[in-house]
Amino acid sequence: MGDQGHGIDSGRLRDYARQIGEIVEKKVQVAIVIGGGNIFRGMSGAAKGFDRYKGDQMGMLATIINSLALASALQSIGVRPRVMTSIRMEPVGELYSQPKAVDALNAGEVVIISGGTGNPYFTTDTASALRGIEIHADVMLKGTRVDGVYTADPEKDPSARKFDAISFDEVYRQGLKVMDLTATAMCKENGLPVLVFNMDEEGNLMKVLQGEKIGTLVH
């Protein structure tokens, strides 16, 4: 949503597409799971009186809208996207399956996996962990608006200290809000490292892929 406070910021969308396109040119295989909080967030809706089950379904649809927007932005710069949805809704997107996702990655397409897990009560962090494990990803890159994992929220606590690397066990022990516990446990149990970094800073995605010390590695 950029600085708008809601919806889709076209400038931010173009920035993301351009950064993704740069690493695709380097023959990096990319699968993407997007949240939908810029449109509707299920948990926030539940706090305002929405039924959680319906609220989460609305959030899943929001992620699909974002996925279509990103696909359009990628296509406009010559990158081939493949939108896959966790719930059946052709012709909006193709129903997700692991073999088809891997085939698309091997064909040089950017696979955008939308709709979360397709189930309520699961976050897009959990969907990212699940899909990353399924497609045998080397690493899960969690793009946020902060540049890593801190001892406290750096936007609220100026004394918060950043970690260059931290274990999943330590994240759990310290109660750090990196991802929800389900996603953290899945990544730990399946050996999927997570790199948390600031995606909103232009060029950071390429720096991550080139091995520069960007963000925090959770392993």
PDB file of C-alpha atoms in Angstrom:
ATOM      1  CA  MET A   1       0.000   0.000   0.000  1.00  0.00           C
ATOM      2  CA  GLY A   2       3.056   2.280   0.110  1.00  0.00           C
ATOM      3  CA  ASP A   3       2.333   5.569   1.861  1.00  0.00           C
ATOM      4  CA  GLN A   4      -1.371   5.560   0.945  1.00  0.00           C
ATOM      5  CA  GLY A   5      -2.531   3.713   4.050  1.00  0.00           C
ATOM      6  CA  HIS A   6      -4.708   1.331   2.029  1.00  0.00           C
ATOM      7  CA  GLY A   7      -5.059  -0.321  -1.363  1.00  0.00           C
ATOM      8  CA  ILE A   8      -2.310  -0.819  -3.934  1.00  0.00           C
ATOM      9  CA  ASP A   9       0.388   1.794  -4.557  1.00  0.00           C
ATOM     10  CA  SER A  10       1.334   1.564  -8.242  1.00  0.00           C
ATOM     11  CA  GLY A  11       4.814   2.968  -7.621  1.00  0.00           C
ATOM     12  CA  ARG A  12       5.593   0.415  -4.922  1.00  0.00           C
ATOM     13  CA  LEU A  13       4.200  -2.319  -7.170  1.00  0.00           C
ATOM     14  CA  ARG A  14       6.539  -1.295 -10.016  1.00  0.00           C
ATOM     15  CA  ASP A  15       9.504  -1.206  -7.620  1.00  0.00           C
ATOM     16  CA  TYR A  16       8.779  -4.750  -6.457  1.00  0.00           C
ATOM     17  CA  ALA A  17       8.325  -6.014 -10.014  1.00  0.00           C
ATOM     18  CA  ARG A  18      11.574  -4.421 -11.139  1.00  0.00           C
ATOM     19  CA  GLN A  19      13.553  -5.921  -8.255  1.00  0.00           C
ATOM     20  CA  ILE A  20      12.057  -9.360  -8.882  1.00  0.00           C
ATOM     21  CA  GLY A  21      12.794  -9.036 -12.606  1.00  0.00           C
ATOM     22  CA  GLU A  22      16.451  -8.287 -11.866  1.00  0.00           C
ATOM     23  CA  ILE A  23      16.996 -11.540  -9.994  1.00  0.00           C
ATOM     24  CA  VAL A  24      14.998 -13.562 -12.523  1.00  0.00           C
ATOM     25  CA  GLU A  25      17.468 -12.308 -15.156  1.00  0.00           C
ATOM     26  CA  LYS A  26      20.181 -13.962 -13.043  1.00  0.00           C
ATOM     27  CA  LYS A  27      18.340 -17.303 -13.475  1.00  0.00           C
ATOM     28  CA  VAL A  28      17.109 -17.360  -9.880  1.00  0.00           C
ATOM     29  CA  GLN A  29      13.883 -19.334  -9.505  1.00  0.00           C
ATOM     30  CA  VAL A  30      11.305 -17.277  -7.626  1.00  0.00           C
ATOM     31  CA  ALA A  31       8.026 -18.254  -5.975  1.00  0.00           C
ATOM     32  CA  ILE A  32       6.067 -15.562  -4.152  1.00  0.00           C
ATOM     33  CA  VAL A  33       3.415 -15.610  -1.436  1.00  0.00           C
ATOM     34  CA  ILE A  34       1.767 -12.233  -0.793  1.00  0.00           C
ATOM     35  CA  GLY A  35      -0.317 -11.079   2.138  1.00  0.00           C
ATOM     36  CA  GLY A  36      -3.499  -9.050   1.821  1.00  0.00           C
ATOM     37  CA  GLY A  37      -3.378  -6.678   4.783  1.00  0.00           C
ATOM     38  CA  ASN A  38      -3.397  -3.601   2.541  1.00  0.00           C
ATOM     39  CA  ILE A  39      -6.946  -4.580   1.525  1.00  0.00           C
ATOM     40  CA  PHE A  40      -8.349  -6.687   4.364  1.00  0.00           C
ATOM     41  CA  ARG A  41      -6.762  -8.530   7.271  1.00  0.00           C
ATOM     42  CA  GLY A  42      -8.786 -11.396   8.728  1.00  0.00           C
ATOM     43  CA  MET A  43      -7.578 -11.073  12.329  1.00  0.00           C
ATOM     44  CA  SER A  44      -8.204  -7.313  12.358  1.00  0.00           C
ATOM     45  CA  GLY A  45     -11.667  -7.932  10.950  1.00  0.00           C
ATOM     46  CA  ALA A  46     -12.383 -10.441  13.698  1.00  0.00           C
ATOM     47  CA  ALA A  47     -11.427  -7.815  16.279  1.00  0.00           C
ATOM     48  CA  LYS A  48     -14.036  -5.510  14.729  1.00  0.00           C
ATOM     49  CA  GLY A  49     -16.818  -8.067  14.915  1.00  0.00           C
ATOM     50  CA  PHE A  50     -16.412 -10.064  11.703  1.00  0.00           C
ATOM     51  CA  ASP A  51     -16.759 -13.818  12.000  1.00  0.00           C
ATOM     52  CA  ARG A  52     -13.140 -15.094  11.967  1.00  0.00           C
ATOM     53  CA  TYR A  53     -13.917 -17.819   9.422  1.00  0.00           C
ATOM     54  CA  LYS A  54     -15.444 -15.341   6.972  1.00  0.00           C
ATOM     55  CA  GLY A  55     -12.852 -12.698   7.793  1.00  0.00           C
ATOM     56  CA  ASP A  56     -10.013 -15.061   6.895  1.00  0.00           C
ATOM     57  CA  GLN A  57     -11.753 -15.966   3.652  1.00  0.00           C
ATOM     58  CA  MET A  58     -11.965 -12.250   2.817  1.00  0.00           C
ATOM     59  CA  GLY A  59      -8.253 -11.961   3.598  1.00  0.00           C
ATOM     60  CA  MET A  60      -7.492 -14.860   1.232  1.00  0.00           C
ATOM     61  CA  LEU A  61      -9.342 -13.069  -1.565  1.00  0.00           C
ATOM     62  CA  ALA A  62      -7.331  -9.919  -0.801  1.00  0.00           C
ATOM     63  CA  THR A  63      -4.081 -11.837  -1.350  1.00  0.00           C
ATOM     64  CA  ILE A  64      -5.392 -12.971  -4.734  1.00  0.00           C
ATOM     65  CA  ILE A  65      -6.089  -9.365  -5.752  1.00  0.00           C
ATOM     66  CA  ASN A  66      -2.523  -8.434  -4.775  1.00  0.00           C
ATOM     67  CA  SER A  67      -1.163 -11.428  -6.678  1.00  0.00           C
ATOM     68  CA  LEU A  68      -2.982 -10.411  -9.858  1.00  0.00           C
ATOM     69  CA  ALA A  69      -1.629  -6.877  -9.499  1.00  0.00           C
ATOM     70  CA  LEU A  70       1.943  -8.131  -9.132  1.00  0.00           C
ATOM     71  CA  ALA A  71       1.497 -10.526 -12.064  1.00  0.00           C
ATOM     72  CA  SER A  72       0.358  -7.633 -14.221  1.00  0.00           C
ATOM     73  CA  ALA A  73       3.340  -5.506 -13.157  1.00  0.00           C
ATOM     74  CA  LEU A  74       5.777  -8.354 -13.890  1.00  0.00           C
ATOM     75  CA  GLN A  75       4.211  -9.044 -17.267  1.00  0.00           C
ATOM     76  CA  SER A  76       4.545  -5.377 -18.217  1.00  0.00           C
ATOM     77  CA  ILE A  77       8.348  -5.622 -17.889  1.00  0.00           C
ATOM     78  CA  GLY A  78       8.656  -8.904 -19.770  1.00  0.00           C
ATOM     79  CA  VAL A  79       8.747 -11.329 -16.828  1.00  0.00           C
ATOM     80  CA  ARG A  80       6.471 -14.364 -17.179  1.00  0.00           C
ATOM     81  CA  PRO A  81       4.232 -14.801 -14.098  1.00  0.00           C
ATOM     82  CA  ARG A  82       2.052 -17.778 -13.173  1.00  0.00           C
ATOM     83  CA  VAL A  83      -0.709 -17.048 -10.639  1.00  0.00           C
ATOM     84  CA  MET A  84      -1.773 -20.108  -8.681  1.00  0.00           C
ATOM     85  CA  THR A  85      -4.595 -20.046  -6.145  1.00  0.00           C
ATOM     86  CA  SER A  86      -5.082 -22.283  -3.135  1.00  0.00           C
ATOM     87  CA  ILE A  87      -8.819 -22.396  -3.803  1.00  0.00           C
ATOM     88  CA  ARG A  88     -10.324 -23.159  -7.201  1.00  0.00           C
ATOM     89  CA  MET A  89     -11.220 -20.014  -9.142  1.00  0.00           C
ATOM     90  CA  GLU A  90     -10.279 -20.442 -12.775  1.00  0.00           C
ATOM     91  CA  PRO A  91      -9.859 -18.337 -14.895  1.00  0.00           C
ATOM     92  CA  VAL A  92      -8.553 -15.942 -12.205  1.00  0.00           C
ATOM     93  CA  GLY A  93      -5.701 -18.314 -11.464  1.00  0.00           C
ATOM     94  CA  GLU A  94      -4.674 -21.934 -11.771  1.00  0.00           C
ATOM     95  CA  LEU A  95      -5.388 -24.209  -8.818  1.00  0.00           C
ATOM     96  CA  TYR A  96      -2.090 -24.704  -6.949  1.00  0.00           C
ATOM     97  CA  SER A  97      -0.330 -28.031  -7.153  1.00  0.00           C
ATOM     98  CA  GLN A  98       3.269 -28.719  -6.215  1.00  0.00           C
ATOM     99  CA  PRO A  99       4.252 -30.479  -9.481  1.00  0.00           C
ATOM    100  CA  LYS A 100       2.810 -27.685 -11.633  1.00  0.00           C
ATOM    101  CA  ALA A 101       4.506 -25.022  -9.509  1.00  0.00           C
ATOM    102  CA  VAL A 102       7.889 -26.743  -9.837  1.00  0.00           C
ATOM    103  CA  ASP A 103       7.394 -27.197 -13.595  1.00  0.00           C
ATOM    104  CA  ALA A 104       6.636 -23.487 -13.951  1.00  0.00           C
ATOM    105  CA  LEU A 105       9.744 -22.553 -11.947  1.00  0.00           C
ATOM    106  CA  ASN A 106      11.879 -24.822 -14.120  1.00  0.00           C
ATOM    107  CA  ALA A 107      10.391 -23.109 -17.187  1.00  0.00           C
ATOM    108  CA  GLY A 108      11.617 -19.724 -15.936  1.00  0.00           C
ATOM    109  CA  GLU A 109       8.265 -18.392 -14.741  1.00  0.00           C
ATOM    110  CA  VAL A 110       7.716 -16.478 -11.496  1.00  0.00           C
ATOM    111  CA  VAL A 111       5.131 -18.470  -9.553  1.00  0.00           C
ATOM    112  CA  ILE A 112       2.801 -16.321  -7.455  1.00  0.00           C
ATOM    113  CA  ILE A 113       0.971 -18.538  -4.960  1.00  0.00           C
ATOM    114  CA  SER A 114      -2.119 -16.764  -3.659  1.00  0.00           C
ATOM    115  CA  GLY A 115      -4.986 -17.450  -1.275  1.00  0.00           C
ATOM    116  CA  GLY A 116      -2.805 -18.392   1.687  1.00  0.00           C
ATOM    117  CA  THR A 117      -3.156 -22.070   2.578  1.00  0.00           C
ATOM    118  CA  GLY A 118      -6.802 -22.030   1.494  1.00  0.00           C
ATOM    119  CA  ASN A 119      -7.870 -22.525   5.113  1.00  0.00           C
ATOM    120  CA  PRO A 120      -8.933 -20.040   7.808  1.00  0.00           C
ATOM    121  CA  TYR A 121      -6.859 -19.591  10.975  1.00  0.00           C
ATOM    122  CA  PHE A 122      -3.580 -19.808   9.024  1.00  0.00           C
ATOM    123  CA  THR A 123      -1.486 -16.750   8.172  1.00  0.00           C
ATOM    124  CA  THR A 124       0.360 -15.991   4.953  1.00  0.00           C
ATOM    125  CA  ASP A 125       3.580 -16.625   6.927  1.00  0.00           C
ATOM    126  CA  THR A 126       2.413 -20.202   7.379  1.00  0.00           C
ATOM    127  CA  ALA A 127       1.431 -20.360   3.700  1.00  0.00           C
ATOM    128  CA  SER A 128       4.932 -19.161   2.762  1.00  0.00           C
ATOM    129  CA  ALA A 129       6.547 -21.786   4.969  1.00  0.00           C
ATOM    130  CA  LEU A 130       4.296 -24.543   3.629  1.00  0.00           C
ATOM    131  CA  ARG A 131       4.791 -23.665  -0.041  1.00  0.00           C
ATOM    132  CA  GLY A 132       8.525 -23.103   0.437  1.00  0.00           C
ATOM    133  CA  ILE A 133       8.894 -26.558   1.947  1.00  0.00           C
ATOM    134  CA  GLU A 134       6.729 -28.136  -0.754  1.00  0.00           C
ATOM    135  CA  ILE A 135       8.714 -26.700  -3.670  1.00  0.00           C
ATOM    136  CA  HIS A 136      12.070 -27.443  -1.967  1.00  0.00           C
ATOM    137  CA  ALA A 137      13.083 -23.784  -1.736  1.00  0.00           C
ATOM    138  CA  ASP A 138      16.644 -23.006  -0.653  1.00  0.00           C
ATOM    139  CA  VAL A 139      15.532 -20.079   1.495  1.00  0.00           C
ATOM    140  CA  MET A 140      12.406 -18.185   2.459  1.00  0.00           C
ATOM    141  CA  LEU A 141      12.851 -14.439   2.045  1.00  0.00           C
ATOM    142  CA  LYS A 142      10.488 -12.476   4.266  1.00  0.00           C
ATOM    143  CA  GLY A 143      10.275  -8.958   2.857  1.00  0.00           C
ATOM    144  CA  THR A 144       9.039  -6.475   5.471  1.00  0.00           C
ATOM    145  CA  ARG A 145       9.321  -2.756   6.178  1.00  0.00           C
ATOM    146  CA  VAL A 146      12.078  -3.250   8.784  1.00  0.00           C
ATOM    147  CA  ASP A 147      15.621  -4.382   8.020  1.00  0.00           C
ATOM    148  CA  GLY A 148      15.727  -7.513  10.159  1.00  0.00           C
ATOM    149  CA  VAL A 149      14.877  -9.055  13.516  1.00  0.00           C
ATOM    150  CA  TYR A 150      15.349  -6.909  16.623  1.00  0.00           C
ATOM    151  CA  THR A 151      15.212  -7.486  20.362  1.00  0.00           C
ATOM    152  CA  ALA A 152      12.091  -5.259  20.356  1.00  0.00           C
ATOM    153  CA  ASP A 153      10.037  -3.298  17.843  1.00  0.00           C
ATOM    154  CA  PRO A 154      12.537  -0.737  16.450  1.00  0.00           C
ATOM    155  CA  GLU A 155       9.682   1.572  15.451  1.00  0.00           C
ATOM    156  CA  LYS A 156       8.664   1.819  19.128  1.00  0.00           C
ATOM    157  CA  ASP A 157      11.913   1.175  21.027  1.00  0.00           C
ATOM    158  CA  PRO A 158      14.974   3.151  19.822  1.00  0.00           C
ATOM    159  CA  SER A 159      17.258   0.966  21.977  1.00  0.00           C
ATOM    160  CA  ALA A 160      16.207  -2.214  20.147  1.00  0.00           C
ATOM    161  CA  ARG A 161      19.200  -4.251  18.925  1.00  0.00           C
ATOM    162  CA  LYS A 162      19.301  -6.015  15.575  1.00  0.00           C
ATOM    163  CA  PHE A 163      20.395  -9.644  15.149  1.00  0.00           C
ATOM    164  CA  ASP A 164      22.581 -10.591  12.179  1.00  0.00           C
ATOM    165  CA  ALA A 165      21.564 -14.223  12.724  1.00  0.00           C
ATOM    166  CA  ILE A 166      19.410 -16.055  15.242  1.00  0.00           C
ATOM    167  CA  SER A 167      18.141 -19.616  15.706  1.00  0.00           C
ATOM    168  CA  PHE A 168      14.488 -20.635  15.535  1.00  0.00           C
ATOM    169  CA  ASP A 169      14.766 -21.838  19.132  1.00  0.00           C
ATOM    170  CA  GLU A 170      16.007 -18.433  20.281  1.00  0.00           C
ATOM    171  CA  VAL A 171      13.209 -16.672  18.402  1.00  0.00           C
ATOM    172  CA  TYR A 172      10.739 -18.849  20.285  1.00  0.00           C
ATOM    173  CA  ARG A 173      12.503 -18.477  23.648  1.00  0.00           C
ATOM    174  CA  GLN A 174      12.611 -14.677  23.424  1.00  0.00           C
ATOM    175  CA  GLY A 175       9.085 -14.404  22.040  1.00  0.00           C
ATOM    176  CA  LEU A 176      10.232 -12.402  19.019  1.00  0.00           C
ATOM    177  CA  LYS A 177       7.531 -11.537  16.490  1.00  0.00           C
ATOM    178  CA  VAL A 178       9.280 -12.775  13.340  1.00  0.00           C
ATOM    179  CA  MET A 179       6.481 -15.034  12.112  1.00  0.00           C
ATOM    180  CA  ASP A 180       3.624 -16.847  13.777  1.00  0.00           C
ATOM    181  CA  LEU A 181       4.587 -19.946  15.763  1.00  0.00           C
ATOM    182  CA  THR A 182       3.138 -22.387  13.214  1.00  0.00           C
ATOM    183  CA  ALA A 183       5.329 -20.979  10.432  1.00  0.00           C
ATOM    184  CA  THR A 184       8.384 -20.893  12.716  1.00  0.00           C
ATOM    185  CA  ALA A 185       7.911 -24.518  13.765  1.00  0.00           C
ATOM    186  CA  MET A 186       7.426 -25.685  10.170  1.00  0.00           C
ATOM    187  CA  CYS A 187      10.583 -23.944   8.969  1.00  0.00           C
ATOM    188  CA  LYS A 188      12.607 -25.344  11.873  1.00  0.00           C
ATOM    189  CA  GLU A 189      11.350 -28.910  11.453  1.00  0.00           C
ATOM    190  CA  ASN A 190      11.989 -28.909   7.702  1.00  0.00           C
ATOM    191  CA  GLY A 191      15.306 -27.033   7.674  1.00  0.00           C
ATOM    192  CA  LEU A 192      14.046 -24.007   5.712  1.00  0.00           C
ATOM    193  CA  PRO A 193      16.091 -20.930   6.686  1.00  0.00           C
ATOM    194  CA  VAL A 194      14.343 -17.561   6.721  1.00  0.00           C
ATOM    195  CA  LEU A 195      15.969 -14.251   5.807  1.00  0.00           C
ATOM    196  CA  VAL A 196      14.083 -11.216   7.104  1.00  0.00           C
ATOM    197  CA  PHE A 197      14.937  -7.995   5.260  1.00  0.00           C
ATOM    198  CA  ASN A 198      13.550  -4.629   4.163  1.00  0.00           C
ATOM    199  CA  MET A 199      12.015  -5.138   0.719  1.00  0.00           C
ATOM    200  CA  ASP A 200      11.011  -1.482   0.500  1.00  0.00           C
ATOM    201  CA  GLU A 201      14.616  -0.320   0.095  1.00  0.00           C
ATOM    202  CA  GLU A 202      15.448  -0.339  -3.603  1.00  0.00           C
ATOM    203  CA  GLY A 203      18.083  -2.902  -4.549  1.00  0.00           C
ATOM    204  CA  ASN A 204      17.930  -4.946  -1.337  1.00  0.00           C
ATOM    205  CA  LEU A 205      16.597  -8.078  -3.024  1.00  0.00           C
ATOM    206  CA  MET A 206      19.586  -8.246  -5.367  1.00  0.00           C
ATOM    207  CA  LYS A 207      21.964  -7.539  -2.477  1.00  0.00           C
ATOM    208  CA  VAL A 208      20.495 -10.480  -0.565  1.00  0.00           C
ATOM    209  CA  LEU A 209      21.028 -12.791  -3.536  1.00  0.00           C
ATOM    210  CA  GLN A 210      24.610 -11.540  -3.946  1.00  0.00           C
ATOM    211  CA  GLY A 211      25.388 -12.497  -0.358  1.00  0.00           C
ATOM    212  CA  GLU A 212      25.614  -9.013   1.154  1.00  0.00           C
ATOM    213  CA  LYS A 213      24.873  -8.779   4.868  1.00  0.00           C
ATOM    214  CA  ILE A 214      21.301  -7.586   4.596  1.00  0.00           C
ATOM    215  CA  GLY A 215      18.639  -8.354   7.190  1.00  0.00           C
ATOM    216  CA  THR A 216      18.639 -11.214   9.695  1.00  0.00           C
ATOM    217  CA  LEU A 217      19.077 -14.915   8.995  1.00  0.00           C
ATOM    218  CA  VAL A 218      16.820 -17.159  11.087  1.00  0.00           C
ATOM    219  CA  HIS A 219      18.023 -20.763  11.002  1.00  0.00           C
TER     220      HIS A 219
END
